[in-house]
Amino acid sequence: MDYLPLAVQLKGQAVLLVGGGHIALRKASLLLRAGAMLTVVAPSIEGELMQAVERQGGCIQQRPFEEADIADQRLIVVATDDPVVNQRVAQLAQARGLYVNVVDHPAWSNVIFPAIIDRSPLLIAISSAGTSPVLVRLLRARIESSIPAAYGRLAVLAGELRQQVKERLTPITHRRRFWEHLLQGRFAELVWAGQEDAARTYAQKQLAQVDPLEKSGEVYLVGAGPGDPDLLTFKALRLMQQADVIVYDRLVGEGILDLCRRDAERIYVGKARAEHTLAQDDINAVLAERALRGQRVCRLKGGDPFIFGRGGEEIEHLMAQGIPFQVVPGITAANGCAAYAGIPLTHRDYAQSVRFVAGFLRDGRVDLPWAELVHERQTLVLYMALISLPLIAAQLLAHGMRPSMPVALIARGTQRGQMVVTGTLDTVEQILQQPGLTAPTLAIVGDVVLLRERLHWPSV
Ligand code: SAH
């Protein structure tokens, strides 16, 4: 992070603005809106700027800048069209450890003005640290259009109720839940519609009805997809942002964790091959214990929770204890990897069925119904098969599968650094020699793999 966004209280504070043209006027309007006590210094100052500053009791100095002007200022904003003056003011200010902004010159500034979306008291600031003002403008337009103007009023009304809610609902989880309910439901609708008195009455009624001792923990079993955060469902995102605790394992990537609620507690439960950070029983116990404490627990799983995800075991355990839960499906590795690698899992001419198979080793063996797996026109998707692939290939060959049957291996599918290598069943050992084929890797066996080349799929 190059800059830390801080919201500064400037009411009645001394701020120096060096410059008297239209850019200075823009900055002056902003500073005056924040209640700053402005001094404007410049040899020539626009009339509109002069009036605005004087109206708010500020000070106009129509003369060149002097070093003494920066004494006792909280913030200095420089907006002249003379780079020599701009740099001099910046150097003097920085030498004294003052905050200074030179408009459109981040290199001479130690603070920058972010673009803002003002729904006071609600404020959204966007900054690209000076790298792309146009990107900031585009983003701002998107956010502007999606946040109703009345959001500010919603914040005001919530502020009025805050103390009362705090007194009635002591545990923070209860308060949080009450606010989430209020701010996403009828209360907000009434504020949008301008019916603020009705909104106040509604909120009072809700507050009177809420049970201050209720413990309503819940577990969300959420499929996080194969890695690309864009593949999350809306429901997954919503629950990730409202959970108090996130319980996640190795398959859930950083980009996805970044989308969880910032202040949620995070519990890592591992699960790499041979690195069982917490055994399944312990994971079950953590989920139940947190939910019984009244917390909303998001159990984030790679792919889909019900495809080789042990989601079934987790919900069995929750059901036995009467703990409410929701299951949110995710895009399983087979779907994600196939789509991003350009391999349709079924195809009228090549495969009428597709089979998801777990290829993990147990006591050095892979137990699978081999004869059923050997079919022309069937695609096999092998999960957890990186280590066992030579064994699986040998069994498939022994049970009559064509040696020329195409095979694709997809490592880190849908993620940055995705790797796809292809070959045939009898060259599996060679394919596995490719450097970079590390877990998680998925194997696809079947003629559909050929379509990747036919479609001229770009390598990612
Ligand atoms: N529930 C998950 C699967 C968990 S089993 C799902 O529905 O996808 C773990 C196996 O999934 C890994 O060994 C690997 O074979 C596969 N896998 C998961 N994510 C993957 C990814 N991004 N790229 C390739 N394979 C992946």
CSV table of C-alpha atoms and ligand atoms in Angstrom, one decimal:
chain,number,residue,atom,x,y,z
A,1,MET,CA,0.0,0.0,0.0
A,2,ASP,CA,1.6,3.3,-1.1
A,3,TYR,CA,-0.7,5.6,0.8
A,4,LEU,CA,-2.9,5.2,3.9
A,5,PRO,CA,-6.3,6.7,3.4
A,6,LEU,CA,-7.1,8.8,6.5
A,7,ALA,CA,-10.2,11.0,7.0
A,8,VAL,CA,-9.0,14.3,8.4
A,9,GLN,CA,-11.0,16.6,10.6
A,10,LEU,CA,-10.3,20.0,9.2
A,11,LYS,CA,-13.1,22.1,10.8
A,12,GLY,CA,-11.6,25.4,11.9
A,13,GLN,CA,-8.1,24.2,11.1
A,14,ALA,CA,-5.6,26.5,9.3
A,15,VAL,CA,-4.9,25.4,5.7
A,16,LEU,CA,-2.8,27.3,3.2
A,17,LEU,CA,-3.7,27.3,-0.5
A,18,VAL,CA,-1.0,28.7,-2.8
A,19,GLY,CA,-2.5,29.6,-6.1
A,20,GLY,CA,-5.4,31.8,-7.3
A,21,GLY,CA,-6.7,30.2,-10.6
A,22,HIS,CA,-9.4,27.7,-11.4
A,23,ILE,CA,-7.6,24.7,-10.1
A,24,ALA,CA,-7.0,26.5,-6.8
A,25,LEU,CA,-10.8,27.2,-6.8
A,26,ARG,CA,-11.6,23.5,-7.1
A,27,LYS,CA,-9.4,22.6,-4.2
A,28,ALA,CA,-10.7,25.6,-2.2
A,29,SER,CA,-14.3,24.5,-2.6
A,30,LEU,CA,-13.4,21.0,-1.3
A,31,LEU,CA,-11.4,22.4,1.7
A,32,LEU,CA,-14.2,24.9,2.6
A,33,ARG,CA,-16.8,22.1,2.4
A,34,ALA,CA,-14.7,20.3,5.0
A,35,GLY,CA,-14.8,23.5,7.2
A,36,ALA,CA,-11.1,24.5,6.8
A,37,MET,CA,-9.9,28.0,7.7
A,38,LEU,CA,-8.3,28.9,4.5
A,39,THR,CA,-5.5,31.4,3.7
A,40,VAL,CA,-5.0,31.9,-0.1
A,41,VAL,CA,-1.8,33.3,-1.3
A,42,ALA,CA,-1.2,34.3,-5.0
A,43,PRO,CA,-0.3,37.4,-6.9
A,44,SER,CA,-3.6,37.2,-8.7
A,45,ILE,CA,-6.7,35.6,-7.3
A,46,GLU,CA,-10.0,34.9,-9.1
A,47,GLY,CA,-13.0,36.8,-7.9
A,48,GLU,CA,-15.1,33.6,-7.2
A,49,LEU,CA,-12.3,32.1,-5.1
A,50,MET,CA,-11.9,35.4,-3.1
A,51,GLN,CA,-15.6,35.6,-2.3
A,52,ALA,CA,-15.8,31.9,-1.3
A,53,VAL,CA,-12.9,32.2,1.1
A,54,GLU,CA,-14.0,35.5,2.6
A,55,ARG,CA,-17.6,34.2,3.1
A,56,GLN,CA,-16.2,31.5,5.4
A,57,GLY,CA,-13.9,33.9,7.4
A,58,GLY,CA,-10.7,32.9,5.6
A,59,CYS,CA,-7.9,35.2,4.6
A,60,ILE,CA,-6.8,36.4,1.1
A,61,GLN,CA,-3.2,37.5,0.5
A,62,GLN,CA,-2.8,38.9,-3.0
A,63,ARG,CA,1.0,38.8,-3.3
A,64,PRO,CA,3.7,36.2,-4.1
A,65,PHE,CA,4.2,33.4,-1.7
A,66,GLU,CA,6.7,33.9,1.2
A,67,GLU,CA,8.3,31.3,3.3
A,68,ALA,CA,6.7,32.7,6.5
A,69,ASP,CA,3.2,31.7,5.0
A,70,ILE,CA,3.6,28.1,5.9
A,71,ALA,CA,4.0,28.7,9.7
A,72,ASP,CA,1.2,27.3,11.8
A,73,GLN,CA,-0.5,25.5,8.9
A,74,ARG,CA,-2.0,22.0,9.2
A,75,LEU,CA,-2.0,21.3,5.5
A,76,ILE,CA,-0.6,23.1,2.5
A,77,VAL,CA,-2.1,22.8,-1.0
A,78,VAL,CA,-0.2,24.1,-3.9
A,79,ALA,CA,-1.9,24.8,-7.2
A,80,THR,CA,0.0,27.5,-9.2
A,81,ASP,CA,0.9,27.2,-12.8
A,82,ASP,CA,4.6,27.8,-12.0
A,83,PRO,CA,6.5,24.6,-11.4
A,84,VAL,CA,9.3,26.5,-9.7
A,85,VAL,CA,7.0,28.0,-7.1
A,86,ASN,CA,5.2,24.6,-6.7
A,87,GLN,CA,8.4,22.8,-6.0
A,88,ARG,CA,9.8,25.4,-3.6
A,89,VAL,CA,6.6,25.4,-1.5
A,90,ALA,CA,6.6,21.6,-1.4
A,91,GLN,CA,10.3,21.5,-0.3
A,92,LEU,CA,9.8,24.1,2.4
A,93,ALA,CA,6.8,22.3,3.7
A,94,GLN,CA,8.3,18.9,3.7
A,95,ALA,CA,11.5,20.2,5.4
A,96,ARG,CA,9.3,21.2,8.3
A,97,GLY,CA,7.4,17.9,8.3
A,98,LEU,CA,4.1,19.4,7.2
A,99,TYR,CA,1.5,17.8,5.0
A,100,VAL,CA,1.7,19.2,1.5
A,101,ASN,CA,-0.1,18.4,-1.7
A,102,VAL,CA,1.0,19.7,-5.1
A,103,VAL,CA,-2.0,19.3,-7.4
A,104,ASP,CA,-1.2,16.7,-10.1
A,105,HIS,CA,2.3,16.2,-8.8
A,106,PRO,CA,2.4,13.2,-6.5
A,107,ALA,CA,6.3,13.2,-6.5
A,108,TRP,CA,6.4,16.5,-4.7
A,109,SER,CA,3.5,15.7,-2.3
A,110,ASN,CA,3.3,13.7,0.8
A,111,VAL,CA,-0.5,13.6,0.8
A,112,ILE,CA,-2.8,13.2,-2.2
A,113,PHE,CA,-6.5,13.9,-2.6
A,114,PRO,CA,-8.4,10.8,-3.4
A,115,ALA,CA,-11.5,11.0,-5.7
A,116,ILE,CA,-14.5,11.0,-3.4
A,117,ILE,CA,-18.1,10.0,-3.5
A,118,ASP,CA,-19.8,12.2,-1.0
A,119,ARG,CA,-22.9,10.9,0.7
A,120,SER,CA,-22.1,12.7,3.9
A,121,PRO,CA,-21.7,11.5,6.6
A,122,LEU,CA,-20.8,8.5,4.4
A,123,LEU,CA,-17.7,9.0,2.3
A,124,ILE,CA,-16.0,6.8,-0.2
A,125,ALA,CA,-12.5,7.6,-1.3
A,126,ILE,CA,-10.7,6.1,-4.3
A,127,SER,CA,-7.1,6.5,-5.1
A,128,SER,CA,-4.7,4.9,-7.6
A,129,ALA,CA,-1.7,6.5,-5.9
A,130,GLY,CA,-1.4,8.8,-8.9
A,131,THR,CA,-1.0,6.0,-11.4
A,132,SER,CA,-4.2,6.3,-13.3
A,133,PRO,CA,-6.6,9.2,-12.8
A,134,VAL,CA,-8.8,7.9,-15.6
A,135,LEU,CA,-9.2,4.5,-14.0
A,136,VAL,CA,-10.2,6.2,-10.8
A,137,ARG,CA,-12.8,8.3,-12.6
A,138,LEU,CA,-14.3,5.3,-14.3
A,139,LEU,CA,-14.5,3.4,-11.0
A,140,ARG,CA,-16.0,6.4,-9.3
A,141,ALA,CA,-18.7,6.7,-12.0
A,142,ARG,CA,-19.5,3.0,-11.4
A,143,ILE,CA,-19.8,3.4,-7.6
A,144,GLU,CA,-21.7,6.7,-7.9
A,145,SER,CA,-24.4,5.1,-10.0
A,146,SER,CA,-24.8,2.1,-7.7
A,147,ILE,CA,-25.2,3.9,-4.4
A,148,PRO,CA,-28.5,5.8,-3.9
A,149,ALA,CA,-28.1,9.4,-2.8
A,150,ALA,CA,-30.1,8.5,0.4
A,151,TYR,CA,-27.3,6.4,1.7
A,152,GLY,CA,-26.1,9.5,3.6
A,153,ARG,CA,-29.6,9.7,5.3
A,154,LEU,CA,-29.4,6.1,6.1
A,155,ALA,CA,-26.2,6.7,7.9
A,156,VAL,CA,-27.7,9.7,9.8
A,157,LEU,CA,-30.7,7.7,11.0
A,158,ALA,CA,-28.5,4.7,12.0
A,159,GLY,CA,-26.3,7.2,13.9
A,160,GLU,CA,-29.4,8.4,15.9
A,161,LEU,CA,-30.2,4.8,17.0
A,162,ARG,CA,-26.7,3.7,17.7
A,163,GLN,CA,-26.5,4.3,21.4
A,164,GLN,CA,-30.0,2.8,22.0
A,165,VAL,CA,-29.1,-0.4,20.2
A,166,LYS,CA,-25.8,-0.6,22.1
A,167,GLU,CA,-27.7,-0.5,25.4
A,168,ARG,CA,-30.2,-3.0,24.4
A,169,LEU,CA,-28.0,-5.6,22.7
A,170,THR,CA,-24.8,-6.1,24.6
A,171,PRO,CA,-22.9,-8.8,22.6
A,172,ILE,CA,-21.4,-7.4,19.5
A,173,THR,CA,-22.5,-10.3,17.4
A,174,HIS,CA,-26.2,-9.5,18.3
A,175,ARG,CA,-25.7,-5.8,17.5
A,176,ARG,CA,-24.0,-6.6,14.2
A,177,ARG,CA,-26.8,-8.9,13.2
A,178,PHE,CA,-29.5,-6.4,14.2
A,179,TRP,CA,-27.9,-3.7,12.0
A,180,GLU,CA,-27.4,-6.1,9.1
A,181,HIS,CA,-31.1,-6.9,9.3
A,182,LEU,CA,-32.1,-3.3,9.6
A,183,LEU,CA,-29.9,-1.9,6.9
A,184,GLN,CA,-30.7,-4.4,4.3
A,185,GLY,CA,-34.4,-4.6,4.8
A,186,ARG,CA,-37.6,-2.5,5.2
A,187,PHE,CA,-35.9,0.2,7.2
A,188,ALA,CA,-33.5,1.0,4.4
A,189,GLU,CA,-36.4,0.9,1.9
A,190,LEU,CA,-38.3,3.4,3.9
A,191,VAL,CA,-35.3,5.8,4.0
A,192,TRP,CA,-34.8,5.4,0.2
A,193,ALA,CA,-38.5,6.3,-0.2
A,194,GLY,CA,-38.0,9.4,1.9
A,195,GLN,CA,-40.3,8.1,4.7
A,196,GLU,CA,-37.9,8.8,7.6
A,197,ASP,CA,-40.5,9.0,10.3
A,198,ALA,CA,-41.9,5.6,9.3
A,199,ALA,CA,-38.4,4.2,9.2
A,200,ARG,CA,-37.8,5.4,12.8
A,201,THR,CA,-41.0,3.9,14.0
A,202,TYR,CA,-40.1,0.6,12.2
A,203,ALA,CA,-36.6,0.5,13.8
A,204,GLN,CA,-38.1,1.1,17.3
A,205,LYS,CA,-40.5,-1.8,16.8
A,206,GLN,CA,-37.8,-4.1,15.6
A,207,LEU,CA,-35.6,-3.2,18.5
A,208,ALA,CA,-38.4,-3.8,21.0
A,209,GLN,CA,-39.0,-7.2,19.5
A,210,VAL,CA,-35.5,-8.5,19.2
A,211,ASP,CA,-34.5,-11.1,21.8
A,212,PRO,CA,-31.3,-9.8,23.5
A,213,LEU,CA,-30.2,-13.2,24.7
A,214,GLU,CA,-30.9,-15.2,21.5
A,215,LYS,CA,-28.0,-17.4,20.3
A,216,SER,CA,-28.5,-18.0,16.7
A,217,GLY,CA,-25.3,-19.4,15.3
A,218,GLU,CA,-25.2,-21.0,11.9
A,219,VAL,CA,-22.8,-22.7,9.6
A,220,TYR,CA,-22.5,-21.8,5.9
A,221,LEU,CA,-20.8,-24.5,3.9
A,222,VAL,CA,-19.6,-22.5,0.9
A,223,GLY,CA,-18.0,-23.7,-2.3
A,224,ALA,CA,-15.4,-21.2,-3.2
A,225,GLY,CA,-14.7,-22.5,-6.7
A,226,PRO,CA,-11.3,-23.6,-8.1
A,227,GLY,CA,-9.4,-20.3,-7.5
A,228,ASP,CA,-10.4,-17.4,-9.7
A,229,PRO,CA,-12.4,-15.1,-7.4
A,230,ASP,CA,-14.6,-14.2,-10.4
A,231,LEU,CA,-16.1,-17.7,-10.2
A,232,LEU,CA,-17.7,-17.2,-6.8
A,233,THR,CA,-21.5,-17.1,-6.7
A,234,PHE,CA,-23.3,-14.0,-5.4
A,235,LYS,CA,-24.6,-16.1,-2.5
A,236,ALA,CA,-21.1,-17.2,-1.6
A,237,LEU,CA,-19.9,-13.7,-1.5
A,238,ARG,CA,-22.8,-12.4,0.5
A,239,LEU,CA,-22.3,-15.1,3.2
A,240,MET,CA,-18.5,-14.6,3.2
A,241,GLN,CA,-19.1,-11.0,4.0
A,242,GLN,CA,-21.5,-11.6,6.8
A,243,ALA,CA,-19.8,-14.4,8.6
A,244,ASP,CA,-18.1,-13.9,12.0
A,245,VAL,CA,-15.6,-16.7,11.5
A,246,ILE,CA,-14.0,-18.1,8.3
A,247,VAL,CA,-12.8,-21.7,8.4
A,248,TYR,CA,-10.8,-22.4,5.3
A,249,ASP,CA,-8.3,-24.8,3.9
A,250,ARG,CA,-5.4,-25.0,1.5
A,251,LEU,CA,-7.4,-24.9,-1.7
A,252,VAL,CA,-8.9,-21.5,-0.9
A,253,GLY,CA,-6.7,-18.9,-2.5
A,254,GLU,CA,-5.7,-15.4,-1.2
A,255,GLY,CA,-7.8,-13.5,-3.7
A,256,ILE,CA,-10.9,-15.2,-2.3
A,257,LEU,CA,-10.0,-14.7,1.3
A,258,ASP,CA,-9.5,-11.0,0.5
A,259,LEU,CA,-13.3,-10.9,-0.2
A,260,CYS,CA,-14.3,-12.1,3.2
A,261,ARG,CA,-15.3,-9.7,5.9
A,262,ARG,CA,-12.2,-7.8,7.0
A,263,ASP,CA,-12.7,-8.3,10.7
A,264,ALA,CA,-13.9,-11.9,10.6
A,265,GLU,CA,-11.7,-14.3,12.5
A,266,ARG,CA,-9.9,-16.7,10.2
A,267,ILE,CA,-9.1,-20.3,11.1
A,268,TYR,CA,-6.8,-22.3,8.8
A,269,VAL,CA,-7.5,-26.0,8.8
A,270,GLY,CA,-4.9,-27.2,6.3
A,271,LYS,CA,-5.5,-30.4,4.3
A,272,ALA,CA,-2.6,-30.7,2.0
A,273,ARG,CA,-1.7,-34.3,1.2
A,274,ALA,CA,0.2,-35.6,4.3
A,275,GLU,CA,-0.3,-32.2,6.0
A,276,HIS,CA,-3.5,-32.7,7.9
A,277,THR,CA,-3.4,-29.5,10.0
A,278,LEU,CA,-6.6,-30.4,11.7
A,279,ALA,CA,-8.2,-33.9,11.4
A,280,GLN,CA,-11.8,-34.0,10.0
A,281,ASP,CA,-13.2,-34.7,13.5
A,282,ASP,CA,-11.5,-31.6,14.8
A,283,ILE,CA,-12.8,-29.5,12.0
A,284,ASN,CA,-16.3,-30.7,12.7
A,285,ALA,CA,-15.9,-29.8,16.4
A,286,VAL,CA,-14.6,-26.3,15.6
A,287,LEU,CA,-17.6,-25.6,13.3
A,288,ALA,CA,-20.1,-26.9,15.9
A,289,GLU,CA,-18.5,-25.1,18.9
A,290,ARG,CA,-18.4,-21.7,17.1
A,291,ALA,CA,-22.0,-22.0,15.9
A,292,LEU,CA,-23.2,-23.0,19.4
A,293,ARG,CA,-21.5,-19.8,20.8
A,294,GLY,CA,-23.8,-17.9,18.5
A,295,GLN,CA,-21.4,-17.1,15.7
A,296,ARG,CA,-22.0,-17.3,12.0
A,297,VAL,CA,-19.4,-19.6,10.6
A,298,CYS,CA,-18.4,-19.7,7.0
A,299,ARG,CA,-16.7,-23.0,6.1
A,300,LEU,CA,-15.0,-22.1,2.9
A,301,LYS,CA,-14.1,-25.0,0.6
A,302,GLY,CA,-12.3,-25.2,-2.7
A,303,GLY,CA,-14.6,-26.1,-5.6
A,304,ASP,CA,-17.9,-27.5,-4.5
A,305,PRO,CA,-18.5,-28.7,-1.0
A,306,PHE,CA,-20.2,-31.9,-2.1
A,307,ILE,CA,-17.6,-33.0,-4.6
A,308,PHE,CA,-14.8,-34.7,-2.8
A,309,GLY,CA,-15.1,-32.0,-0.2
A,310,ARG,CA,-16.3,-34.0,2.8
A,311,GLY,CA,-19.2,-31.6,3.0
A,312,GLY,CA,-21.5,-34.5,3.7
A,313,GLU,CA,-19.6,-35.5,6.8
A,314,GLU,CA,-19.6,-31.9,8.1
A,315,ILE,CA,-23.3,-31.4,7.8
A,316,GLU,CA,-24.1,-34.8,9.3
A,317,HIS,CA,-22.2,-33.7,12.4
A,318,LEU,CA,-24.1,-30.4,12.4
A,319,MET,CA,-27.4,-32.0,12.0
A,320,ALA,CA,-26.7,-34.4,14.9
A,321,GLN,CA,-26.4,-31.4,17.1
A,322,GLY,CA,-29.3,-29.5,15.7
A,323,ILE,CA,-27.1,-26.7,14.3
A,324,PRO,CA,-28.7,-24.8,11.4
A,325,PHE,CA,-26.6,-24.7,8.2
A,326,GLN,CA,-26.8,-23.7,4.5
A,327,VAL,CA,-24.9,-25.2,1.7
A,328,VAL,CA,-23.8,-23.0,-1.2
A,329,PRO,CA,-22.6,-24.9,-4.3
A,330,GLY,CA,-19.4,-23.9,-6.0
A,331,ILE,CA,-17.8,-24.5,-9.4
A,332,THR,CA,-16.0,-27.7,-9.0
A,333,ALA,CA,-12.4,-28.1,-10.3
A,334,ALA,CA,-13.6,-30.2,-13.2
A,335,ASN,CA,-15.8,-27.5,-14.5
A,336,GLY,CA,-13.4,-24.6,-13.8
A,337,CYS,CA,-10.3,-26.4,-15.2
A,338,ALA,CA,-12.1,-27.7,-18.3
A,339,ALA,CA,-13.5,-24.3,-19.2
A,340,TYR,CA,-10.3,-22.4,-18.7
A,341,ALA,CA,-8.3,-25.1,-20.6
A,342,GLY,CA,-10.6,-25.3,-23.5
A,343,ILE,CA,-11.7,-28.9,-23.0
A,344,PRO,CA,-15.5,-29.5,-23.2
A,345,LEU,CA,-16.2,-32.3,-20.8
A,346,THR,CA,-18.9,-33.7,-23.1
A,347,HIS,CA,-19.3,-33.4,-26.8
A,348,ARG,CA,-21.8,-34.9,-29.3
A,349,ASP,CA,-19.0,-36.7,-31.2
A,350,TYR,CA,-16.6,-37.6,-28.4
A,351,ALA,CA,-18.2,-38.1,-25.1
A,352,GLN,CA,-21.8,-38.7,-24.0
A,353,SER,CA,-20.9,-39.0,-20.3
A,354,VAL,CA,-18.4,-37.7,-17.8
A,355,ARG,CA,-17.3,-39.3,-14.6
A,356,PHE,CA,-15.6,-37.6,-11.6
A,357,VAL,CA,-13.2,-40.0,-9.9
A,358,ALA,CA,-11.1,-39.6,-6.7
A,359,GLY,CA,-7.6,-41.0,-7.4
A,360,PHE,CA,-6.0,-40.8,-4.0
A,361,LEU,CA,-3.8,-43.5,-2.8
A,362,ARG,CA,-4.7,-45.6,0.2
A,363,ASP,CA,-2.0,-47.9,1.5
A,364,GLY,CA,-0.2,-47.5,-1.8
A,365,ARG,CA,-3.2,-48.6,-3.9
A,366,VAL,CA,-6.0,-47.0,-5.8
A,367,ASP,CA,-9.3,-48.9,-5.6
A,368,LEU,CA,-11.6,-48.1,-8.5
A,369,PRO,CA,-14.1,-50.0,-10.6
A,370,TRP,CA,-11.6,-50.2,-13.5
A,371,ALA,CA,-13.8,-52.0,-16.0
A,372,GLU,CA,-16.5,-49.3,-15.6
A,373,LEU,CA,-14.0,-46.6,-16.3
A,374,VAL,CA,-12.8,-48.0,-19.6
A,375,HIS,CA,-15.3,-46.7,-22.2
A,376,GLU,CA,-14.9,-45.0,-25.5
A,377,ARG,CA,-17.0,-41.8,-25.4
A,378,GLN,CA,-16.7,-41.3,-21.7
A,379,THR,CA,-14.6,-38.5,-20.2
A,380,LEU,CA,-12.8,-39.2,-16.9
A,381,VAL,CA,-11.9,-36.4,-14.6
A,382,LEU,CA,-9.4,-37.5,-12.0
A,383,TYR,CA,-9.2,-35.5,-8.7
A,384,MET,CA,-6.3,-36.0,-6.2
A,385,ALA,CA,-4.5,-38.1,-8.7
A,386,LEU,CA,-1.1,-36.4,-9.2
A,387,ILE,CA,0.8,-39.0,-7.3
A,388,SER,CA,-1.2,-42.0,-8.3
A,389,LEU,CA,-1.5,-41.2,-12.0
A,390,PRO,CA,1.1,-43.8,-13.2
A,391,LEU,CA,-0.8,-46.5,-11.3
A,392,ILE,CA,-4.1,-45.4,-12.6
A,393,ALA,CA,-2.8,-45.2,-16.2
A,394,ALA,CA,-1.4,-48.8,-15.9
A,395,GLN,CA,-4.7,-50.1,-14.6
A,396,LEU,CA,-6.7,-48.4,-17.4
A,397,LEU,CA,-4.3,-49.9,-20.0
A,398,ALA,CA,-4.5,-53.3,-18.3
A,399,HIS,CA,-8.3,-53.1,-18.5
A,400,GLY,CA,-8.3,-52.3,-22.3
A,401,MET,CA,-8.1,-48.6,-22.6
A,402,ARG,CA,-6.4,-47.4,-25.8
A,403,PRO,CA,-2.8,-46.4,-25.3
A,404,SER,CA,-3.4,-43.4,-27.6
A,405,MET,CA,-6.2,-42.1,-25.3
A,406,PRO,CA,-5.6,-38.3,-24.8
A,407,VAL,CA,-4.8,-37.1,-21.3
A,408,ALA,CA,-4.5,-33.5,-20.0
A,409,LEU,CA,-3.1,-32.4,-16.7
A,410,ILE,CA,-4.2,-29.0,-15.4
A,411,ALA,CA,-2.3,-27.5,-12.5
A,412,ARG,CA,-3.6,-24.5,-10.6
A,413,GLY,CA,-6.6,-24.4,-12.9
A,414,THR,CA,-8.3,-21.0,-13.3
A,415,GLN,CA,-5.6,-19.3,-11.2
A,416,ARG,CA,-2.8,-17.1,-12.2
A,417,GLY,CA,0.0,-19.5,-13.3
A,418,GLN,CA,-2.5,-22.2,-14.6
A,419,MET,CA,-0.5,-24.8,-16.5
A,420,VAL,CA,-1.9,-27.3,-19.0
A,421,VAL,CA,0.1,-30.3,-20.4
A,422,THR,CA,-1.3,-32.9,-22.7
A,423,GLY,CA,-0.2,-36.3,-24.0
A,424,THR,CA,-1.6,-39.8,-24.1
A,425,LEU,CA,-2.3,-42.6,-21.7
A,426,ASP,CA,1.0,-44.4,-22.5
A,427,THR,CA,3.0,-41.2,-22.1
A,428,VAL,CA,1.7,-40.3,-18.7
A,429,GLU,CA,5.1,-40.8,-17.1
A,430,GLN,CA,6.7,-38.3,-19.5
A,431,ILE,CA,3.9,-35.8,-19.0
A,432,LEU,CA,4.5,-35.9,-15.3
A,433,GLN,CA,8.2,-35.0,-15.8
A,434,GLN,CA,7.1,-31.4,-16.8
A,435,PRO,CA,8.4,-29.0,-14.2
A,436,GLY,CA,5.7,-27.0,-12.4
A,437,LEU,CA,3.1,-29.8,-12.2
A,438,THR,CA,2.4,-29.3,-8.5
A,439,ALA,CA,-0.8,-29.7,-6.5
A,440,PRO,CA,-3.6,-28.9,-7.0
A,441,THR,CA,-3.6,-30.7,-10.4
A,442,LEU,CA,-6.5,-32.3,-12.2
A,443,ALA,CA,-6.3,-35.0,-14.9
A,444,ILE,CA,-8.8,-35.3,-17.8
A,445,VAL,CA,-8.8,-38.5,-19.8
A,446,GLY,CA,-10.7,-38.8,-23.0
A,447,ASP,CA,-10.9,-37.7,-26.7
A,448,VAL,CA,-12.4,-34.4,-25.7
A,449,VAL,CA,-8.8,-33.3,-24.8
A,450,LEU,CA,-8.1,-33.2,-28.6
A,451,LEU,CA,-10.6,-30.4,-28.9
A,452,ARG,CA,-8.3,-28.1,-27.0
A,453,GLU,CA,-5.9,-28.1,-30.0
A,454,ARG,CA,-8.7,-28.0,-32.5
A,455,LEU,CA,-10.1,-24.9,-30.9
A,456,HIS,CA,-6.6,-23.4,-30.9
A,457,TRP,CA,-7.1,-22.6,-27.2
A,458,PRO,CA,-4.6,-20.0,-26.0
A,459,SER,CA,-2.2,-21.4,-23.4
A,460,VAL,CA,-2.5,-19.7,-20.1
B,1,SAH,N1,-14.2,-29.9,-3.6
B,1,SAH,C1,-13.2,-29.7,-4.6
B,1,SAH,C2,-12.3,-30.9,-4.7
B,1,SAH,C3,-11.4,-31.2,-3.5
B,1,SAH,S1,-10.4,-32.6,-3.8
B,1,SAH,C4,-13.8,-29.4,-5.9
B,1,SAH,O1,-15.1,-29.5,-6.0
B,1,SAH,O2,-13.1,-29.0,-6.8
B,1,SAH,C5,-8.9,-31.8,-4.2
B,1,SAH,C6,-8.5,-32.0,-5.6
B,1,SAH,O3,-9.3,-31.2,-6.4
B,1,SAH,C7,-7.1,-31.7,-5.9
B,1,SAH,O4,-6.2,-32.8,-5.6
B,1,SAH,C8,-7.1,-31.5,-7.4
B,1,SAH,O5,-7.2,-32.7,-8.1
B,1,SAH,C9,-8.5,-30.8,-7.6
B,1,SAH,N2,-8.4,-29.4,-7.7
B,1,SAH,C10,-9.0,-28.5,-6.9
B,1,SAH,N3,-8.8,-27.2,-7.3
B,1,SAH,C11,-8.0,-27.3,-8.4
B,1,SAH,C12,-7.4,-26.4,-9.3
B,1,SAH,N4,-7.6,-25.1,-9.1
B,1,SAH,N5,-6.7,-26.8,-10.3
B,1,SAH,C13,-6.5,-28.1,-10.5
B,1,SAH,N6,-7.0,-29.1,-9.7
B,1,SAH,C14,-7.8,-28.7,-8.7
